Amino acid sequence: GSVAVPSDAFQHTVAPGESLTVIASRYGVKIGDIALANKIRDPSLIRPGQKLIIPGWQAPAETVAAPKPAATESPATAVI
């Protein structure tokens, strides 16, 4: 079955040779947190190509377009 992924969750695709230890340290999260978020009972059983949710990790700004502030105020009327 498919797992409901929060819209703000970051997904990591496992590369050959990667372990949960490597992935967790890359994102600065706990192995147990990744295991829980992905319902992994045995962390050694992850496989290349598997998509893992990285809980609590925010994707870089370039992948999520941040809205630019609206230019409604002209510099002349701004309070300095």
PDB file of C-alpha atoms in Angstrom:
ATOM      1  CA  GLY A   1       0.000   0.000   0.000  1.00  0.00           C
ATOM      2  CA  SER A   2       1.032   3.588  -0.427  1.00  0.00           C
ATOM      3  CA  VAL A   3       2.098   5.635   2.563  1.00  0.00           C
ATOM      4  CA  ALA A   4       0.535   9.052   3.046  1.00  0.00           C
ATOM      5  CA  VAL A   5       3.390  11.531   2.747  1.00  0.00           C
ATOM      6  CA  PRO A   6       3.002  14.997   4.259  1.00  0.00           C
ATOM      7  CA  SER A   7       3.269  17.647   1.568  1.00  0.00           C
ATOM      8  CA  ASP A   8       6.253  19.225   3.318  1.00  0.00           C
ATOM      9  CA  ALA A   9       8.111  15.942   3.795  1.00  0.00           C
ATOM     10  CA  PHE A  10      11.423  15.515   1.973  1.00  0.00           C
ATOM     11  CA  GLN A  11      12.021  12.207   0.229  1.00  0.00           C
ATOM     12  CA  HIS A  12      15.456  10.691  -0.297  1.00  0.00           C
ATOM     13  CA  THR A  13      16.014   7.986  -2.903  1.00  0.00           C
ATOM     14  CA  VAL A  14      18.450   5.392  -1.599  1.00  0.00           C
ATOM     15  CA  ALA A  15      21.595   5.081  -3.727  1.00  0.00           C
ATOM     16  CA  PRO A  16      23.587   1.838  -4.048  1.00  0.00           C
ATOM     17  CA  GLY A  17      25.869   1.415  -1.041  1.00  0.00           C
ATOM     18  CA  GLU A  18      23.970   3.854   1.159  1.00  0.00           C
ATOM     19  CA  SER A  19      22.868   2.811   4.630  1.00  0.00           C
ATOM     20  CA  LEU A  20      20.450   4.436   7.042  1.00  0.00           C
ATOM     21  CA  THR A  21      23.491   5.549   9.042  1.00  0.00           C
ATOM     22  CA  VAL A  22      24.897   7.453   6.043  1.00  0.00           C
ATOM     23  CA  ILE A  23      21.529   8.953   5.116  1.00  0.00           C
ATOM     24  CA  ALA A  24      20.731   9.985   8.710  1.00  0.00           C
ATOM     25  CA  SER A  25      24.101  11.693   9.168  1.00  0.00           C
ATOM     26  CA  ARG A  26      23.761  13.486   5.813  1.00  0.00           C
ATOM     27  CA  TYR A  27      20.492  15.096   6.887  1.00  0.00           C
ATOM     28  CA  GLY A  28      21.352  15.437  10.570  1.00  0.00           C
ATOM     29  CA  VAL A  29      18.445  13.289  11.743  1.00  0.00           C
ATOM     30  CA  LYS A  30      18.283  10.154  13.889  1.00  0.00           C
ATOM     31  CA  ILE A  31      18.254   6.711  12.270  1.00  0.00           C
ATOM     32  CA  GLY A  32      15.301   5.811  14.483  1.00  0.00           C
ATOM     33  CA  ASP A  33      13.317   8.795  13.225  1.00  0.00           C
ATOM     34  CA  ILE A  34      13.800   7.747   9.593  1.00  0.00           C
ATOM     35  CA  ALA A  35      12.933   4.141  10.469  1.00  0.00           C
ATOM     36  CA  LEU A  36       9.749   5.244  12.256  1.00  0.00           C
ATOM     37  CA  ALA A  37       8.663   7.619   9.502  1.00  0.00           C
ATOM     38  CA  ASN A  38       9.085   4.871   6.904  1.00  0.00           C
ATOM     39  CA  LYS A  39       7.862   1.962   9.059  1.00  0.00           C
ATOM     40  CA  ILE A  40      11.227   0.206   8.692  1.00  0.00           C
ATOM     41  CA  ARG A  41      11.600  -2.652  11.174  1.00  0.00           C
ATOM     42  CA  ASP A  42      15.160  -3.596  10.177  1.00  0.00           C
ATOM     43  CA  PRO A  43      17.344  -0.622   9.114  1.00  0.00           C
ATOM     44  CA  SER A  44      19.734  -2.961   7.271  1.00  0.00           C
ATOM     45  CA  LEU A  45      16.995  -3.973   4.836  1.00  0.00           C
ATOM     46  CA  ILE A  46      16.774  -0.736   2.853  1.00  0.00           C
ATOM     47  CA  ARG A  47      17.488  -1.131  -0.853  1.00  0.00           C
ATOM     48  CA  PRO A  48      18.714   1.108  -3.700  1.00  0.00           C
ATOM     49  CA  GLY A  49      15.898   3.012  -5.377  1.00  0.00           C
ATOM     50  CA  GLN A  50      13.742   2.948  -2.237  1.00  0.00           C
ATOM     51  CA  LYS A  51      12.213   6.324  -1.370  1.00  0.00           C
ATOM     52  CA  LEU A  52      12.609   7.314   2.264  1.00  0.00           C
ATOM     53  CA  ILE A  53      10.828  10.150   4.021  1.00  0.00           C
ATOM     54  CA  ILE A  54      13.336  12.326   5.910  1.00  0.00           C
ATOM     55  CA  PRO A  55      11.277  13.577   8.876  1.00  0.00           C
ATOM     56  CA  GLY A  56      11.753  17.152   9.998  1.00  0.00           C
ATOM     57  CA  TRP A  57      14.215  18.012   7.238  1.00  0.00           C
ATOM     58  CA  GLN A  58      13.348  20.991   5.065  1.00  0.00           C
ATOM     59  CA  ALA A  59      14.234  20.888   1.397  1.00  0.00           C
ATOM     60  CA  PRO A  60      16.599  23.633   0.185  1.00  0.00           C
ATOM     61  CA  ALA A  61      14.995  26.901  -0.892  1.00  0.00           C
ATOM     62  CA  GLU A  62      15.765  26.291  -4.566  1.00  0.00           C
ATOM     63  CA  THR A  63      13.428  23.293  -4.746  1.00  0.00           C
ATOM     64  CA  VAL A  64      10.600  25.108  -2.978  1.00  0.00           C
ATOM     65  CA  ALA A  65      10.131  28.507  -4.577  1.00  0.00           C
ATOM     66  CA  ALA A  66       9.836  31.077  -1.826  1.00  0.00           C
ATOM     67  CA  PRO A  67       7.346  33.823  -2.661  1.00  0.00           C
ATOM     68  CA  LYS A  68       9.089  37.097  -3.353  1.00  0.00           C
ATOM     69  CA  PRO A  69       7.897  40.015  -1.245  1.00  0.00           C
ATOM     70  CA  ALA A  70       5.312  42.050  -3.115  1.00  0.00           C
ATOM     71  CA  ALA A  71       6.673  45.390  -4.285  1.00  0.00           C
ATOM     72  CA  THR A  72       3.657  47.406  -3.174  1.00  0.00           C
ATOM     73  CA  GLU A  73       5.574  50.030  -1.205  1.00  0.00           C
ATOM     74  CA  SER A  74       7.741  52.436  -3.145  1.00  0.00           C
ATOM     75  CA  PRO A  75      11.073  53.364  -1.509  1.00  0.00           C
ATOM     76  CA  ALA A  76       9.958  56.991  -1.257  1.00  0.00           C
ATOM     77  CA  THR A  77       7.144  56.155   1.170  1.00  0.00           C
ATOM     78  CA  ALA A  78       9.055  53.564   3.217  1.00  0.00           C
ATOM     79  CA  VAL A  79       9.885  54.656   6.789  1.00  0.00           C
ATOM     80  CA  ILE A  80      13.610  54.548   7.411  1.00  0.00           C
TER      81      ILE A  80
END
